[in-house]
CSV table of C-alpha atoms in Angstrom, one decimal:
chain,number,residue,atom,x,y,z
A,1,UNK,CA,93.3,89.3,93.3
A,2,UNK,CA,97.1,90.9,94.5
A,3,UNK,CA,98.5,94.1,95.5
A,4,UNK,CA,101.7,95.0,93.7
A,5,UNK,CA,104.3,96.7,96.0
A,6,UNK,CA,107.0,98.7,94.3
A,7,UNK,CA,109.9,98.9,96.7
A,8,UNK,CA,108.5,96.4,98.8
A,9,UNK,CA,111.9,95.2,100.1
A,10,UNK,CA,112.6,98.8,101.6
A,11,UNK,CA,112.0,100.0,105.0
A,12,UNK,CA,108.6,101.1,104.9
A,13,UNK,CA,107.6,98.6,102.0
A,14,UNK,CA,108.9,95.4,104.0
A,15,UNK,CA,106.6,96.5,107.1
A,16,UNK,CA,103.6,97.1,104.8
A,17,UNK,CA,104.1,93.7,103.2
A,18,UNK,CA,103.7,92.3,106.7
A,19,UNK,CA,100.6,94.0,107.6
A,20,UNK,CA,98.8,93.3,104.0
A,21,UNK,CA,99.7,89.6,104.6
A,22,UNK,CA,98.4,89.8,108.1
A,23,UNK,CA,95.1,91.2,106.6
A,24,UNK,CA,94.8,88.3,104.2
A,25,UNK,CA,95.9,90.0,101.0
A,26,UNK,CA,97.9,88.5,98.3
A,27,UNK,CA,101.1,90.5,97.3
A,28,UNK,CA,103.7,90.7,94.7
A,29,UNK,CA,106.8,92.6,95.3
A,30,UNK,CA,109.3,94.3,92.9
A,31,UNK,CA,112.4,96.2,93.9
A,32,UNK,CA,115.6,97.0,92.1
A,33,UNK,CA,117.6,96.5,95.4
A,34,UNK,CA,119.6,99.8,94.9
A,35,UNK,CA,118.8,100.7,98.6
A,36,UNK,CA,117.4,97.5,100.0
A,37,UNK,CA,118.1,93.8,100.3
A,38,UNK,CA,116.3,90.8,99.1
A,39,UNK,CA,116.6,89.2,102.6
A,40,UNK,CA,114.1,91.8,103.8
A,41,UNK,CA,111.6,89.7,102.0
A,42,UNK,CA,112.8,86.6,103.3
A,43,UNK,CA,112.2,87.9,106.8
A,44,UNK,CA,108.8,89.1,106.0
A,45,UNK,CA,108.0,85.2,104.8
A,46,UNK,CA,109.4,84.2,108.2
A,47,UNK,CA,107.4,86.6,110.2
A,48,UNK,CA,104.1,85.8,108.4
A,49,UNK,CA,104.6,82.0,107.4
A,50,UNK,CA,103.3,83.2,103.9
A,51,UNK,CA,105.2,83.1,100.4
A,52,UNK,CA,104.8,85.6,97.7
A,53,UNK,CA,106.8,86.5,94.5
A,54,UNK,CA,109.7,88.7,94.8
A,55,UNK,CA,111.0,90.2,91.3
A,56,UNK,CA,114.1,92.1,90.7
A,57,UNK,CA,112.7,95.2,88.5
A,58,UNK,CA,113.4,98.7,88.0
A,59,UNK,CA,110.1,100.9,87.7
A,60,UNK,CA,111.8,102.6,84.9
A,61,UNK,CA,111.8,99.3,82.9
A,62,UNK,CA,108.3,99.4,81.1
A,63,UNK,CA,108.6,96.3,79.4
A,64,UNK,CA,109.3,94.3,82.6
A,65,UNK,CA,106.5,96.1,84.5
A,66,UNK,CA,103.9,95.1,81.6
A,67,UNK,CA,105.2,91.6,81.7
A,68,UNK,CA,104.7,91.5,85.6
A,69,UNK,CA,101.3,93.0,85.4
A,70,UNK,CA,100.3,90.6,82.6
A,71,UNK,CA,101.7,87.7,84.6
A,72,UNK,CA,99.9,88.2,88.0
A,73,UNK,CA,96.3,89.0,89.0
A,74,UNK,CA,97.2,92.5,90.2
A,75,UNK,CA,94.2,94.7,91.1
A,76,UNK,CA,96.0,97.7,93.0
A,77,UNK,CA,99.4,99.1,93.2
A,78,UNK,CA,101.2,100.6,96.5
A,79,UNK,CA,104.1,102.5,95.0
A,80,UNK,CA,107.1,103.2,97.5
A,81,UNK,CA,110.1,102.7,95.0
A,82,UNK,CA,112.1,105.9,94.8
A,83,UNK,CA,115.2,107.6,95.9
A,84,UNK,CA,114.8,109.2,99.1
A,85,UNK,CA,117.9,111.1,100.5
A,86,UNK,CA,117.3,114.8,100.9
A,87,UNK,CA,121.0,115.6,100.7
A,88,UNK,CA,121.8,113.5,97.9
A,89,UNK,CA,118.9,115.0,95.9
A,90,UNK,CA,120.6,118.4,96.0
A,91,UNK,CA,123.8,117.0,94.6
A,92,UNK,CA,122.1,114.7,92.1
A,93,UNK,CA,118.7,116.2,91.2
A,94,UNK,CA,118.8,114.6,87.6
A,95,UNK,CA,118.9,111.2,89.1
A,96,UNK,CA,116.1,111.9,91.4
A,97,UNK,CA,113.8,113.4,88.7
A,98,UNK,CA,114.6,110.5,86.2
A,99,UNK,CA,114.2,107.8,88.8
A,100,UNK,CA,111.3,109.2,91.0
A,101,UNK,CA,109.0,111.1,88.5
A,102,UNK,CA,110.3,109.2,85.1
A,103,UNK,CA,109.6,105.8,86.9
A,104,UNK,CA,106.4,106.9,88.1
A,105,UNK,CA,105.1,107.9,84.7
A,106,UNK,CA,106.6,104.5,83.2
A,107,UNK,CA,104.7,102.7,86.0
A,108,UNK,CA,101.3,104.5,85.5
A,109,UNK,CA,101.5,104.0,81.7
A,110,UNK,CA,102.1,100.3,82.2
A,111,UNK,CA,99.1,100.1,84.9
A,112,UNK,CA,96.9,102.0,82.4
A,113,UNK,CA,97.6,99.6,79.6
A,114,UNK,CA,96.8,96.6,82.2
A,115,UNK,CA,93.6,98.2,83.2
A,116,UNK,CA,94.9,98.4,86.7
A,117,UNK,CA,93.7,101.9,88.0
A,118,UNK,CA,94.1,101.7,91.8
A,119,UNK,CA,97.3,103.2,93.2
A,120,UNK,CA,98.5,104.3,96.8
A,121,UNK,CA,101.3,106.5,96.4
A,122,UNK,CA,104.0,107.1,99.1
A,123,UNK,CA,104.1,110.9,99.5
A,124,UNK,CA,105.8,113.0,102.0
A,125,UNK,CA,105.0,115.8,104.5
A,126,UNK,CA,107.8,117.7,102.6
A,127,UNK,CA,105.0,118.8,100.0
A,128,UNK,CA,103.8,121.3,102.6
A,129,UNK,CA,107.0,123.2,102.2
A,130,UNK,CA,108.1,126.1,104.5
A,131,UNK,CA,105.3,128.4,104.7
A,132,UNK,CA,102.3,126.5,106.3
A,133,UNK,CA,101.5,126.7,110.0
A,134,UNK,CA,101.6,123.5,112.1
A,135,UNK,CA,99.7,121.3,112.3
A,136,UNK,CA,99.8,120.4,108.6
A,137,UNK,CA,96.3,119.8,107.1
A,138,UNK,CA,95.6,118.0,103.7
A,139,UNK,CA,93.7,121.1,102.5
A,140,UNK,CA,96.7,123.4,102.9
A,141,UNK,CA,98.5,124.3,99.7
A,142,UNK,CA,101.4,122.2,98.7
A,143,UNK,CA,104.5,123.1,97.0
A,144,UNK,CA,107.5,125.5,98.1
A,145,UNK,CA,109.5,122.4,98.6
A,146,UNK,CA,113.1,123.0,99.9
A,147,UNK,CA,114.9,120.2,97.9
A,148,UNK,CA,114.6,117.9,94.8
A,149,UNK,CA,113.6,114.8,96.6
A,150,UNK,CA,110.5,116.9,98.1
A,151,UNK,CA,109.9,118.4,94.8
A,152,UNK,CA,109.6,114.8,93.2
A,153,UNK,CA,106.9,114.0,95.8
A,154,UNK,CA,105.3,117.2,94.9
A,155,UNK,CA,105.3,116.7,91.1
A,156,UNK,CA,104.1,113.1,91.3
A,157,UNK,CA,101.0,114.4,93.3
A,158,UNK,CA,100.2,116.7,90.6
A,159,UNK,CA,100.6,113.9,88.1
A,160,UNK,CA,98.3,111.7,90.0
A,161,UNK,CA,95.7,114.4,90.3
A,162,UNK,CA,95.8,115.2,86.7
A,163,UNK,CA,95.4,111.3,85.9
A,164,UNK,CA,92.3,111.1,88.1
A,165,UNK,CA,91.0,114.3,86.4
A,166,UNK,CA,91.3,112.8,82.9
A,167,UNK,CA,89.8,109.3,83.8
A,168,UNK,CA,87.4,109.0,86.4
A,169,UNK,CA,88.0,105.2,86.7
A,170,UNK,CA,91.3,106.0,88.5
A,171,UNK,CA,91.3,105.4,92.4
A,172,UNK,CA,94.4,107.4,94.0
A,173,UNK,CA,95.4,107.7,97.4
A,174,UNK,CA,98.1,110.1,98.4
A,175,UNK,CA,99.7,109.4,101.6
A,176,UNK,CA,101.8,112.0,103.1
A,177,UNK,CA,103.9,110.4,105.7
A,178,UNK,CA,105.8,112.5,108.4
A,179,UNK,CA,108.8,110.8,110.2
A,180,UNK,CA,108.7,106.9,110.3
A,181,UNK,CA,110.9,105.4,113.1
A,182,UNK,CA,111.0,101.9,114.8
A,183,UNK,CA,111.1,98.6,113.7
A,184,UNK,CA,108.8,95.2,113.6
A,185,UNK,CA,108.5,93.9,117.0
A,186,UNK,CA,110.1,90.7,116.1
A,187,UNK,CA,113.5,92.4,115.6
A,188,UNK,CA,113.5,90.6,112.1
A,189,UNK,CA,113.0,93.8,109.8
A,190,UNK,CA,113.9,97.4,110.4
A,191,UNK,CA,115.7,100.4,108.8
A,192,UNK,CA,118.9,99.4,107.2
A,193,UNK,CA,120.5,102.5,105.5
A,194,UNK,CA,123.6,102.0,103.3
A,195,UNK,CA,126.5,104.0,104.5
A,196,UNK,CA,125.9,106.8,106.9
A,197,UNK,CA,122.3,107.1,107.9
A,198,UNK,CA,120.4,110.4,106.6
A,199,UNK,CA,117.7,110.0,109.2
A,200,UNK,CA,117.9,110.5,112.9
A,201,UNK,CA,116.7,107.2,114.4
A,202,UNK,CA,118.9,105.0,112.7
A,203,UNK,CA,121.8,107.4,113.4
A,204,UNK,CA,120.9,107.1,117.2
A,205,UNK,CA,121.0,103.4,116.9
A,206,UNK,CA,124.3,103.1,115.3
A,207,UNK,CA,125.6,105.3,118.0
A,208,UNK,CA,123.9,103.2,120.6
A,209,UNK,CA,125.4,99.9,119.0
A,210,UNK,CA,129.0,101.5,118.7
A,211,UNK,CA,129.2,101.9,114.9
A,212,UNK,CA,129.2,105.8,115.3
A,213,UNK,CA,131.0,107.8,117.9
A,214,UNK,CA,128.5,110.5,118.5
A,215,UNK,CA,125.2,112.1,117.1
A,216,UNK,CA,125.2,115.5,115.6
A,217,UNK,CA,122.3,117.6,116.2
A,218,UNK,CA,121.8,120.1,113.6
A,219,UNK,CA,120.7,123.4,115.2
A,220,UNK,CA,119.7,124.0,118.9
A,221,UNK,CA,118.4,127.7,118.2
A,222,UNK,CA,115.2,127.1,116.5
A,223,UNK,CA,112.0,128.8,118.2
A,224,UNK,CA,111.2,125.4,119.9
A,225,UNK,CA,111.0,124.5,123.7
A,226,UNK,CA,114.5,123.1,123.8
A,227,UNK,CA,115.9,124.6,120.6
A,228,UNK,CA,116.0,121.6,118.4
A,229,UNK,CA,113.8,120.7,115.6
A,230,UNK,CA,110.3,119.1,116.1
A,231,UNK,CA,109.0,116.6,114.1
A,232,UNK,CA,106.2,113.8,114.1
A,233,UNK,CA,107.7,110.6,114.6
A,234,UNK,CA,105.4,107.7,113.6
A,235,UNK,CA,106.1,104.1,114.3
A,236,UNK,CA,106.5,102.2,110.9
A,237,UNK,CA,104.2,99.6,111.8
A,238,UNK,CA,101.5,102.1,112.5
A,239,UNK,CA,102.2,103.6,109.0
A,240,UNK,CA,102.1,100.2,107.2
A,241,UNK,CA,98.7,99.7,108.7
A,242,UNK,CA,97.6,103.1,107.1
A,243,UNK,CA,98.4,101.7,103.9
A,244,UNK,CA,96.2,98.8,104.5
A,245,UNK,CA,93.3,101.0,105.4
A,246,UNK,CA,94.2,103.1,102.3
A,247,UNK,CA,94.1,100.1,99.9
A,248,UNK,CA,90.7,98.9,101.3
A,249,UNK,CA,89.1,102.1,100.7
A,250,UNK,CA,90.6,102.7,97.4
A,251,UNK,CA,89.1,99.4,96.4
A,252,UNK,CA,85.5,101.0,96.5
A,253,UNK,CA,86.1,104.8,96.1
A,254,UNK,CA,87.2,106.6,92.9
A,255,UNK,CA,88.8,109.6,92.7
A,256,UNK,CA,92.0,111.1,94.3
A,257,UNK,CA,92.3,111.4,98.2
A,258,UNK,CA,94.9,112.8,100.3
A,259,UNK,CA,95.7,111.6,103.8
A,260,UNK,CA,98.2,112.6,106.5
A,261,UNK,CA,99.7,109.5,108.3
A,262,UNK,CA,101.4,111.1,111.5
A,263,UNK,CA,100.8,111.0,115.3
A,264,UNK,CA,99.7,114.7,115.5
A,265,UNK,CA,102.4,114.9,118.3
A,266,UNK,CA,105.6,117.0,117.8
A,267,UNK,CA,108.7,115.5,119.4
A,268,UNK,CA,112.0,117.4,119.4
A,269,UNK,CA,115.4,115.9,118.4
A,270,UNK,CA,116.4,116.0,122.0
A,271,UNK,CA,113.3,114.6,123.3
A,272,UNK,CA,113.6,111.6,121.0
A,273,UNK,CA,117.2,111.2,122.1
A,274,UNK,CA,116.1,111.0,125.8
A,275,UNK,CA,113.2,108.7,124.9
A,276,UNK,CA,115.9,106.2,123.3
A,277,UNK,CA,117.9,106.4,126.5
A,278,UNK,CA,115.1,106.0,128.8
A,279,UNK,CA,113.7,102.9,126.6
A,280,UNK,CA,117.0,101.3,126.3
A,281,UNK,CA,119.2,102.2,129.1
A,282,UNK,CA,121.9,103.3,126.5
A,283,UNK,CA,123.5,106.6,126.8
A,284,UNK,CA,123.7,108.7,123.6
A,285,UNK,CA,126.7,111.1,123.3
A,286,UNK,CA,125.8,114.1,121.1
A,287,UNK,CA,127.3,117.3,119.8
A,288,UNK,CA,125.4,120.7,118.5
A,289,UNK,CA,126.1,121.2,114.8
A,290,UNK,CA,125.0,124.0,112.5
A,291,UNK,CA,121.5,123.9,111.1
A,292,UNK,CA,120.9,122.2,107.7
A,293,UNK,CA,119.7,124.2,105.0
A,294,UNK,CA,116.0,123.8,104.3
A,295,UNK,CA,115.4,122.3,107.7
A,296,UNK,CA,112.2,124.0,109.5
A,297,UNK,CA,111.5,124.4,113.1
A,298,UNK,CA,108.1,122.6,113.2
A,299,UNK,CA,106.6,119.7,111.4
A,300,UNK,CA,103.6,117.6,112.7
A,301,UNK,CA,100.4,116.6,111.2
A,302,UNK,CA,96.8,117.1,111.7
A,303,UNK,CA,95.8,113.3,111.2
A,304,UNK,CA,92.1,113.7,111.9
A,305,UNK,CA,91.0,112.8,108.2
A,306,UNK,CA,92.6,109.5,108.5
A,307,UNK,CA,90.7,108.7,111.7
A,308,UNK,CA,87.5,110.0,110.2
A,309,UNK,CA,87.6,108.5,106.9
A,310,UNK,CA,89.9,105.4,107.0
A,311,UNK,CA,89.2,104.5,110.6
A,312,UNK,CA,93.0,104.7,111.2
A,313,UNK,CA,95.1,106.3,114.1
A,314,UNK,CA,98.4,105.6,115.5
A,315,UNK,CA,98.7,102.8,118.4
A,316,UNK,CA,102.2,103.3,119.4
A,317,UNK,CA,104.6,106.1,120.8
A,318,UNK,CA,108.1,107.4,120.6
A,319,UNK,CA,109.3,105.0,123.4
A,320,UNK,CA,107.6,102.0,121.6
A,321,UNK,CA,109.4,102.8,118.5
A,322,UNK,CA,112.8,103.3,120.4
A,323,UNK,CA,112.5,99.9,122.1
A,324,UNK,CA,111.7,98.4,118.7
A,325,UNK,CA,114.5,99.8,116.9
A,326,UNK,CA,117.1,98.9,119.6
A,327,UNK,CA,116.0,95.3,119.3
A,328,UNK,CA,116.3,95.3,115.5
A,329,UNK,CA,119.9,97.2,115.8
A,330,UNK,CA,121.0,94.8,118.5
A,331,UNK,CA,120.0,91.8,116.6
A,332,UNK,CA,121.4,93.1,113.2
A,333,UNK,CA,124.2,95.5,113.8
A,334,UNK,CA,125.0,95.4,110.3
A,335,UNK,CA,121.5,95.3,108.8
A,336,UNK,CA,120.7,92.7,106.5
A,337,UNK,CA,124.3,91.9,106.0
A,338,UNK,CA,124.8,90.0,109.3
């Protein structure tokens, strides 16, 4: 039996493909490549020495999804596919609701028709909103999201919970990520954003490699030790291994379960910049810019549930992630276009 991975050519998806294959799983990847490259899947095959189907498919294409689910022996799905830029979601909310929520409903309908009722969903710490105190725990109220991207994650969680309530045969894992950074230690796969990066680490890496002049640090007047925002930066390989653990549990446990995937350690923007400089020896010029709307001072996880139930915890730290990011960026200054 195989795991269907939607958005499997993306940043987190490609790293999860590696860890699933290393764990002996069969996989089938679908992706519409709107924000990813088929070359990522080629690199996964290089890293693992294993082959797998890669199919161009949009999750809103119900007919194609049904065809794929009929053709391959799929018994579970890891659902990464979705638009993910916070700022863009504020400008194009309808596209985000159509793609992320509409696409998920179409996927779930196809899964239900095929009798595939196990799904691991790529959710986000953004569902905790602005009003919970850190560290965030899975039993805290969700909602109060500050942008359409976060709201799509929150709504999809509700849809999946309702689905489980309607049919006890479903097994759903909601994985709330914190801030993924880093790359595979081979330097063959990593984060390759289109255009100007939306996330901190790829921006730092592009400054380091000379593609960007300097980093803008958004706000230095937060109530944090150095005034810059504090986040929970998790190495993408650790995050990928969390999916393997979630799939294994979902194969035997029915119902809906929620897990934070984070380190439990808060790192400020400037601390991450200095960690990168220490790990690589490259100086990162930066300027202080105004705060971005919707940003909060602190966001980090209580990840104790994932340890207790899944037996999962992070093994890598911020400096590891900086070293791996730099190896990827140096080897691939233009991402998968090199």
